GROMACS .gro file of C-alpha atoms in nm:
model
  334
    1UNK     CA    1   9.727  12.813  -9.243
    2UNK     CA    2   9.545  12.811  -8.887
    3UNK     CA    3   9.548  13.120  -8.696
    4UNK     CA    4   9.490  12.970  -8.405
    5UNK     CA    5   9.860  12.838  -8.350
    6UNK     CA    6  10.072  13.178  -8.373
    7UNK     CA    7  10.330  13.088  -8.141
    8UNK     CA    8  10.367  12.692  -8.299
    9UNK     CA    9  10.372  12.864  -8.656
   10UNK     CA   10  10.677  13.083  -8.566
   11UNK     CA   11  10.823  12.783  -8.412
   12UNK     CA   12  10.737  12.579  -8.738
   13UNK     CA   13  10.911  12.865  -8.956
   14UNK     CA   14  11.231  12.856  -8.800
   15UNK     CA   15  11.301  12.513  -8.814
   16UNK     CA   16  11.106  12.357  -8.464
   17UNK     CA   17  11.099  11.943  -8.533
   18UNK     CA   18  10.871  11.903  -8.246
   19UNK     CA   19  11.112  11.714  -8.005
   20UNK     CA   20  10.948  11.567  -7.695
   21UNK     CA   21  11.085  11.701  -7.357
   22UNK     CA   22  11.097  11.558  -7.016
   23UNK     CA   23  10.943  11.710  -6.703
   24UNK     CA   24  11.145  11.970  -6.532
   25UNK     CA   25  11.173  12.080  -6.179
   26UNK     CA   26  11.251  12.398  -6.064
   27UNK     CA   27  11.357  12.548  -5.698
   28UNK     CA   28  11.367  12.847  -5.584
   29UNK     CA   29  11.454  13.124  -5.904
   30UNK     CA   30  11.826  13.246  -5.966
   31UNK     CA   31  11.939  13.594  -5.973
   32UNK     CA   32  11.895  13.731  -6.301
   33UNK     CA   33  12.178  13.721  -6.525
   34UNK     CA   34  12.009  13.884  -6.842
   35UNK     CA   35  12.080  14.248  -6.887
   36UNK     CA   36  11.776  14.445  -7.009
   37UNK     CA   37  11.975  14.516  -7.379
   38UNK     CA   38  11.970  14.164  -7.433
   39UNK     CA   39  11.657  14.109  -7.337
   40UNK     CA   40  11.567  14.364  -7.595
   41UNK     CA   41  11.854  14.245  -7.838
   42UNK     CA   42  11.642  13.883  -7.855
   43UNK     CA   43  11.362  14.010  -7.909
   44UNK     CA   44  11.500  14.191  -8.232
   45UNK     CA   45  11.685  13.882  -8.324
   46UNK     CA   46  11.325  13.717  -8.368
   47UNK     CA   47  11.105  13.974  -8.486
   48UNK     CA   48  11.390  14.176  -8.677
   49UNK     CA   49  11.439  14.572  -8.592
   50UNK     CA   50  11.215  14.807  -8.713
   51UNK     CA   51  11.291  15.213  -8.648
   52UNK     CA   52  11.030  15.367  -8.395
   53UNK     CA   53  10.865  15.043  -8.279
   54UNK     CA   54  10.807  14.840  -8.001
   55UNK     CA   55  11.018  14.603  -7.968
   56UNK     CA   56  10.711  14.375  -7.936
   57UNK     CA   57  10.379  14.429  -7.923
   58UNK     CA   58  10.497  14.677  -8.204
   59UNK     CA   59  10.149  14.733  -8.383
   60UNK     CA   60   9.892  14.882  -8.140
   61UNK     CA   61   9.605  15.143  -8.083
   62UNK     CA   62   9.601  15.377  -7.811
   63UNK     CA   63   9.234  15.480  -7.684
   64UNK     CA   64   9.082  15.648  -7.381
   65UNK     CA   65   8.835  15.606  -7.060
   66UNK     CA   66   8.854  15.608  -6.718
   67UNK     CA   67   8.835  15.311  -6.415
   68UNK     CA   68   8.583  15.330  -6.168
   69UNK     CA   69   8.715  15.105  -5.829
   70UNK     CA   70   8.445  14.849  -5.716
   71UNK     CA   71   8.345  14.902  -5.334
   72UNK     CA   72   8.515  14.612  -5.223
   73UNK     CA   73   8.822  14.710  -5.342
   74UNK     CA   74   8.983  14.911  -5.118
   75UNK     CA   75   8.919  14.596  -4.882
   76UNK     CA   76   9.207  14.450  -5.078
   77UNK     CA   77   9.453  14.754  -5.134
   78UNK     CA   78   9.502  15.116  -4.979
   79UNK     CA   79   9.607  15.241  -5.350
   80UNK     CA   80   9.443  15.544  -5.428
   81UNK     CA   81   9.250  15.450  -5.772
   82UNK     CA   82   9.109  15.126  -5.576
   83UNK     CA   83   8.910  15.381  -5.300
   84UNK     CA   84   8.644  15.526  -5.416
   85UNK     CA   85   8.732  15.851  -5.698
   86UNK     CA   86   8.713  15.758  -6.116
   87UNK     CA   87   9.023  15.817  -6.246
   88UNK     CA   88   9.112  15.825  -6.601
   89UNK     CA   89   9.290  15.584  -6.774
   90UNK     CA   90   9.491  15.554  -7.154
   91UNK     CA   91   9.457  15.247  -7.266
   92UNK     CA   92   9.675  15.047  -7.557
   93UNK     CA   93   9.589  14.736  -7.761
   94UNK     CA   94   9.793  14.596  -7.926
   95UNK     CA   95   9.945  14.280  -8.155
   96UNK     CA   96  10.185  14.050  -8.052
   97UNK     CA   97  10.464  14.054  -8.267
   98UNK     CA   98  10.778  14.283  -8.308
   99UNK     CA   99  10.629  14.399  -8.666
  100UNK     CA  100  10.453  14.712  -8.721
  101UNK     CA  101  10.256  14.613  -8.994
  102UNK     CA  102  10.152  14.275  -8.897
  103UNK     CA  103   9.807  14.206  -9.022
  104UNK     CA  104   9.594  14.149  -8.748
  105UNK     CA  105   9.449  13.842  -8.891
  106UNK     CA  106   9.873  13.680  -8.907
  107UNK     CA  107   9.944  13.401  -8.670
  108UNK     CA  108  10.187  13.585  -8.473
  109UNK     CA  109   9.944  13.875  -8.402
  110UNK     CA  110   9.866  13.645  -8.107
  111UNK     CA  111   9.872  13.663  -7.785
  112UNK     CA  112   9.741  14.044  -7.806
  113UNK     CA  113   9.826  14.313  -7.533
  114UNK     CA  114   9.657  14.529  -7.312
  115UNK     CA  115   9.827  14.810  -7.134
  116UNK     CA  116   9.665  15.037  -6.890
  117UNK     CA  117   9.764  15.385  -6.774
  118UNK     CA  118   9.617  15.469  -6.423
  119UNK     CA  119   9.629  15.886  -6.368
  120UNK     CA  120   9.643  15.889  -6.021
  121UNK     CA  121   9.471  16.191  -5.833
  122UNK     CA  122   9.825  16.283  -5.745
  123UNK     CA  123   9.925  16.370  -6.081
  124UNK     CA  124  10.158  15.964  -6.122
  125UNK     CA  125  10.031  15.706  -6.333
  126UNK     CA  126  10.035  15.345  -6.227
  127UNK     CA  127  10.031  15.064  -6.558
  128UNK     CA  128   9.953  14.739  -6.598
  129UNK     CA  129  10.054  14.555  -6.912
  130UNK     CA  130   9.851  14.208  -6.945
  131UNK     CA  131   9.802  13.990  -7.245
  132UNK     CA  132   9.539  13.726  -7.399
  133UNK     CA  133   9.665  13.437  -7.280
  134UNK     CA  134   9.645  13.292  -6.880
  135UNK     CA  135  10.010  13.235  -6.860
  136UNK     CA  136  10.376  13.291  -7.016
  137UNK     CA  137  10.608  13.013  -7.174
  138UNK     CA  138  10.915  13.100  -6.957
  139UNK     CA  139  10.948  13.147  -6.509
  140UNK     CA  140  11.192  13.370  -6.492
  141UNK     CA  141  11.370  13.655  -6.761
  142UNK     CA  142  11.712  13.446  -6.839
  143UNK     CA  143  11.446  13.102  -6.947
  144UNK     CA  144  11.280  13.375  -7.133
  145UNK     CA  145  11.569  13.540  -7.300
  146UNK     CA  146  11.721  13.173  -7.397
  147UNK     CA  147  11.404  13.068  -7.580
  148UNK     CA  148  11.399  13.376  -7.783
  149UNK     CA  149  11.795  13.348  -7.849
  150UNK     CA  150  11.680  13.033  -7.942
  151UNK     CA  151  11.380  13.116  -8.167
  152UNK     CA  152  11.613  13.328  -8.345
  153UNK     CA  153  11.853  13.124  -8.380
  154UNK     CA  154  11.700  12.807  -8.554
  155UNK     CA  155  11.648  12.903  -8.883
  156UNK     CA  156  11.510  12.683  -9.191
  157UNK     CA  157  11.899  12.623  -9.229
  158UNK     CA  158  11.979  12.571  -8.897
  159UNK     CA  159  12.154  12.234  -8.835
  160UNK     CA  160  11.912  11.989  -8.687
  161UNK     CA  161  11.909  11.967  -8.356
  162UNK     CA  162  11.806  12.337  -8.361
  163UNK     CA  163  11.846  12.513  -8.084
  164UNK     CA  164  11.457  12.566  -8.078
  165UNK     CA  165  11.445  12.155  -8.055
  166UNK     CA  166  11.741  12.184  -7.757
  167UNK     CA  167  11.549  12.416  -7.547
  168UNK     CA  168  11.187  12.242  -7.616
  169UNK     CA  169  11.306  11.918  -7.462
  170UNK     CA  170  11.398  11.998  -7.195
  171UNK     CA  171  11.128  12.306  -7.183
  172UNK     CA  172  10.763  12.129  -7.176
  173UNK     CA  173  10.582  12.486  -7.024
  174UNK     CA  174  10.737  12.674  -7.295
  175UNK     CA  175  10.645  12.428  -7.572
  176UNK     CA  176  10.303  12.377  -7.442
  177UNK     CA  177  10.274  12.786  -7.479
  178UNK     CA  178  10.347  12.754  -7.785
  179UNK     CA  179  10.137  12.514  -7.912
  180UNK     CA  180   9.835  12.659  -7.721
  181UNK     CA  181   9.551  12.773  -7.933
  182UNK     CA  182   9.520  13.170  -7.961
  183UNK     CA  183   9.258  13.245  -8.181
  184UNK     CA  184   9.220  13.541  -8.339
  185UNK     CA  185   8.951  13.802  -8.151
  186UNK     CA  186   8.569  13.929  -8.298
  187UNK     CA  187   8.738  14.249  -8.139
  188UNK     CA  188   8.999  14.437  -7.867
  189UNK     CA  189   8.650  14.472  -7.698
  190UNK     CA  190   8.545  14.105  -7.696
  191UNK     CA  191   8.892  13.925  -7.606
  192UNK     CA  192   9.003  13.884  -7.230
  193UNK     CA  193   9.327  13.965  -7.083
  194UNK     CA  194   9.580  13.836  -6.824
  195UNK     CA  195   9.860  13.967  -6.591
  196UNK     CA  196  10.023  13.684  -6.543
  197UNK     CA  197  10.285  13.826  -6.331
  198UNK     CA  198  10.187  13.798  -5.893
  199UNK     CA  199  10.179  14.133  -5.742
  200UNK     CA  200  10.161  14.226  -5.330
  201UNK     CA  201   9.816  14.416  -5.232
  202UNK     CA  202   9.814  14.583  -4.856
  203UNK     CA  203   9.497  14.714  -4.747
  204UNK     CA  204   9.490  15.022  -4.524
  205UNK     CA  205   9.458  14.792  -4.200
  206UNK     CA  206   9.812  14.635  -4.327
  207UNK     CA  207   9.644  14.309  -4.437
  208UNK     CA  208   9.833  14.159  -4.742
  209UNK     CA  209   9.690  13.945  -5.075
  210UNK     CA  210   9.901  13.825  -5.350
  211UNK     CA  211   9.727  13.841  -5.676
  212UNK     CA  212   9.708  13.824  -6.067
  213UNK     CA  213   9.461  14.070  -6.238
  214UNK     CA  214   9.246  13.918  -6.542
  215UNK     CA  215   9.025  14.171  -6.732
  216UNK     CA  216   8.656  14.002  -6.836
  217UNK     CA  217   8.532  14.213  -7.139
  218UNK     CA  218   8.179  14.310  -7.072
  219UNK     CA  219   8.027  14.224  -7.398
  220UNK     CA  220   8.125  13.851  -7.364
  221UNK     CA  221   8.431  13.651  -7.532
  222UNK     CA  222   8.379  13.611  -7.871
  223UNK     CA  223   8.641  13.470  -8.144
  224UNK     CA  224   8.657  13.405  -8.506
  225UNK     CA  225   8.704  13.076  -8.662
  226UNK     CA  226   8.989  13.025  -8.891
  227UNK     CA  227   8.761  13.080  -9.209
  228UNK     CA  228   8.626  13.392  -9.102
  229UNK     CA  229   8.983  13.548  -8.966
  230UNK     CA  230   9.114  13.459  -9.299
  231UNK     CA  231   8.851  13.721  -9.444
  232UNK     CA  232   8.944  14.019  -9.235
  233UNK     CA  233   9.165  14.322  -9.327
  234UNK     CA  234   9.498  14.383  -9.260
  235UNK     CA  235   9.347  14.683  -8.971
  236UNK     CA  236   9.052  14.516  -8.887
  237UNK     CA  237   9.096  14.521  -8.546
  238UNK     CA  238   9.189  14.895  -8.508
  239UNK     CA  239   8.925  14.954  -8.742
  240UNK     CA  240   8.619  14.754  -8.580
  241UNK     CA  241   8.740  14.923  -8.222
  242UNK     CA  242   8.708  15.239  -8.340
  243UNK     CA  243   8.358  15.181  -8.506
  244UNK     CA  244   8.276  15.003  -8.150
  245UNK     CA  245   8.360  15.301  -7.950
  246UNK     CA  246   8.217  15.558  -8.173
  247UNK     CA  247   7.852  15.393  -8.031
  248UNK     CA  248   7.922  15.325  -7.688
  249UNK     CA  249   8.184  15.248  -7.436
  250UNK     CA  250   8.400  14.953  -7.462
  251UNK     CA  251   8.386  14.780  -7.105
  252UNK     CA  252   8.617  14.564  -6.879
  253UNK     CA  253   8.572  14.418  -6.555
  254UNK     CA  254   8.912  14.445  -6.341
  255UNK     CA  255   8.950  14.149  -6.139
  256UNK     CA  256   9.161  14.007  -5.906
  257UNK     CA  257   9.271  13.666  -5.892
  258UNK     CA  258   9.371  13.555  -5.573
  259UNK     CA  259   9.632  13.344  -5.475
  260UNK     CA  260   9.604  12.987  -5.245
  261UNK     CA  261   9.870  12.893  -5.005
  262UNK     CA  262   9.999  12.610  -5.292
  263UNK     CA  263  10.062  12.838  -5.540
  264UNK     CA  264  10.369  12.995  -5.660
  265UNK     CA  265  10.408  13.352  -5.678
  266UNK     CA  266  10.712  13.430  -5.904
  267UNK     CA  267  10.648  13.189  -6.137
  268UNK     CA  268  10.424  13.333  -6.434
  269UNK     CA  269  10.476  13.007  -6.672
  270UNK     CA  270  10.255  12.801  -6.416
  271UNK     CA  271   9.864  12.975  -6.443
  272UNK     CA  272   9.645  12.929  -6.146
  273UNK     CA  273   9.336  12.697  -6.182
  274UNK     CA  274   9.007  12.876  -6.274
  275UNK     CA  275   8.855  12.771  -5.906
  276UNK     CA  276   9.050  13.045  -5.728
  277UNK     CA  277   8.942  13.309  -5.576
  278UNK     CA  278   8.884  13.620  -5.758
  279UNK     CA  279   8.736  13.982  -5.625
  280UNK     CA  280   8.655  14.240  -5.832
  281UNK     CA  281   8.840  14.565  -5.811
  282UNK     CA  282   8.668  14.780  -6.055
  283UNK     CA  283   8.542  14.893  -6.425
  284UNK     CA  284   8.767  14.991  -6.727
  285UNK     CA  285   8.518  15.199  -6.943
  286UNK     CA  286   8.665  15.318  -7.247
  287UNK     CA  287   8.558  15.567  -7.437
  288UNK     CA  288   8.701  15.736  -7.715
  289UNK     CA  289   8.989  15.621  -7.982
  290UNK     CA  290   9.286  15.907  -7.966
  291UNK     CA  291   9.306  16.080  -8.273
  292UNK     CA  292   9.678  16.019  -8.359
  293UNK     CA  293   9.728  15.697  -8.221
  294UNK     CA  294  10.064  15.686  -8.426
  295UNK     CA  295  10.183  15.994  -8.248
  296UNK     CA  296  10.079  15.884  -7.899
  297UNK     CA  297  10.223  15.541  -7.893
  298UNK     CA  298  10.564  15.661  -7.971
  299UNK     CA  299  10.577  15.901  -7.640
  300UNK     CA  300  10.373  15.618  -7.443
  301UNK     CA  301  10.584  15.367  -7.201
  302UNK     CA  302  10.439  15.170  -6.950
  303UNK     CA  303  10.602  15.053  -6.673
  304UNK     CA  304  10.475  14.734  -6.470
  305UNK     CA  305  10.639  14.822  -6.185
  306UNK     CA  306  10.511  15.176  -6.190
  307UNK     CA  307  10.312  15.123  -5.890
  308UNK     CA  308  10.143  15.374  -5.602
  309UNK     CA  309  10.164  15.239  -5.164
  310UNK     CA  310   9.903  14.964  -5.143
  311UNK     CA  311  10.104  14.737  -5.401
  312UNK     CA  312  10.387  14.621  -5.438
  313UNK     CA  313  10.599  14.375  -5.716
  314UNK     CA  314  10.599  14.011  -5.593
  315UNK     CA  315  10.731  13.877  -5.863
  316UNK     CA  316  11.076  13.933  -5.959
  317UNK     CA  317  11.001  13.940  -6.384
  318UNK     CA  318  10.809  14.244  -6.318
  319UNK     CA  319  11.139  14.422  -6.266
  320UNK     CA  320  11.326  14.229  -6.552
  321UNK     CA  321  11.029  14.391  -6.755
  322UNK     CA  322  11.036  14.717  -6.638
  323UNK     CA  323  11.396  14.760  -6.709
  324UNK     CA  324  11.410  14.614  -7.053
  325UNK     CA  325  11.080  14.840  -7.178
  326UNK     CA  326  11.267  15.193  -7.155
  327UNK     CA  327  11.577  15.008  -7.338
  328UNK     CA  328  11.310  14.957  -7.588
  329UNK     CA  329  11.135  15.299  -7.570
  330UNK     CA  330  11.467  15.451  -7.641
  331UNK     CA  331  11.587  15.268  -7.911
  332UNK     CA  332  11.287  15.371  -8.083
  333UNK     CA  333  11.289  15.758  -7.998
  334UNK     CA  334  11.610  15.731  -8.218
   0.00000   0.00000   0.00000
């Protein structure tokens, strides 16, 4: 079975025909009508509930490091970890899926996270929580909440039209995301990452850019093929970090990608094309693996929206997500 198709293999499994969907237009987004709980409630009714995990993302390894801001940052944003000081940073990779013991070679271990806590010299912490793939299948948190209601609705015995093919045709972003390859990393280390959400960045002369941070890994992109995923442990990725670390420091470049006038801001299911504009605002260098990951991913949350003067949420799923990940947190604290 191809590893490359996670998303489209889920899809597959609960019933998805494949039904062709017409181009659809969208103005400017509706107030959100999803409560956090059902955001949260969906994504159980996919993935299933599982006591003291995520969620999603529910498999994971937390590790350490600190960032070091690039000098042209603070041309971009007055925030205090973009100036000039290293500040340290916990760091979580993770799987995609709502399973704790997902092997890491499944096809719904993709997209993979990456969440960053910032300590900020003020004793606050600022996140960012990114993933391996340059865009999201749904615009707002209601589209989003409707495809997983749908995903977990459509079993093998659902009546055909599922409600997987309903939402598909009429869907094409979403479908396209999941029939996107996502193939499965060499490592954590070797696999880049994407906030696809648009966030507001004020310098300290009050000038303002709206951006999307990527994450280049340092030692290069590097994949496996089918074949050789196929091969790997159930851990190997948590493993192979680990071993990676042990030697040297895993490394990250934090970019910015900057936004043109044409492109839409609080839309993360459209990704902006490769030619923009992107500065680079510093260096994740991590260092060391935490010796009870287990024990420090249940107390972790990060927060998107957790966020110091000198930036600011743009886009409004950024606050859909912020609410529904302590709804989460506490549901597995129980």
């Amino acid at each position: 079975m191809p590893r490359s198709l996670p998303f489209f293999m889920l899809a597959i499994s609960l019933g998805f025909t494949g039904a062709a969907g017409a181009q659809t237009t969208t103005g400017a987004p509706a107030a959100q009508t999803s409560t956090p709980e059902q955001l949260v409630d969906a994504l159980n009714g996919v993935f299933g509930k599982h006591p003291g995990a995520r969620a999603v993302h529910a498999k994971g390894i937390v590790l350490e490091g600190t960032f070091t801001p690039a000098a042209q940052a603070s041309s971009v944003s007055k925030a205090p970890h973009l100036q000039s000081t290293t500040v340290p940073i916990t760091v979580r990779f993770s799987d995609f899926a709502g399973i704790p013991d997902i092997p890491d070679n499944h096809e719904l271990a993709s997209p993979r996270g990456f969440a960053i806590k910032f300590k900020l010299p003020d004793g606050s912490d600022s996140d960012i929580v990114a993933h391996s793939f340059n865009g999201f299948p749904s615009p707002t948190a209601d589209d989003f909440r409707d495809l997983l209601v749908a995903l977990g609705s459509s079993g093998a015995n659902a009546a055909k039209p599922t409600p997987l093919d309903t939402y598909l045709a009429t869907h094409p972003v979403a479908k396209a995301f999941l029939t996107a390859p996502k193939p499965a990393p060499e490592s954590y280390g070797t696999l880049p990452h994407f906030g696809v959400n648009t966030f507001k960045f004020v310098n300290s002369a009050g000038k303002v850019t709206y951006g999307r941070y990527q994450f280049q890994p340092v030692a290069g992109a590097h994949f496996l093929s089918d074949a050789e995923a196929a091969k790997r442990a159930a851990d190997y990725l948590s493993t192979e970090i680990r071993a990676r670390v042990a030697q040297a420091p895993v490394s990250f470049r934090m970019l910015l990608q900057v936004a043109a006038a044409e492109d839409k801001l609080d839309d993360p299911s459209i990704a902006w094309p490769d030619t923009r504009q992107t500065v680079e605002l510093g260096m994740i260098s991590i260092t060391k693996a935490v010796q009870d990951s287990d024990a420090a991913e249940r107390q972790l949350l990060f927060l998107p929206n957790a966020l110091p003067s000198g930036i600011e949420v743009q886009d409004p799923m950024i606050e859909a997500r912020s609410a529904a990940y302590p709804v989460s947190y506490g549901r597995r604290q129980q």
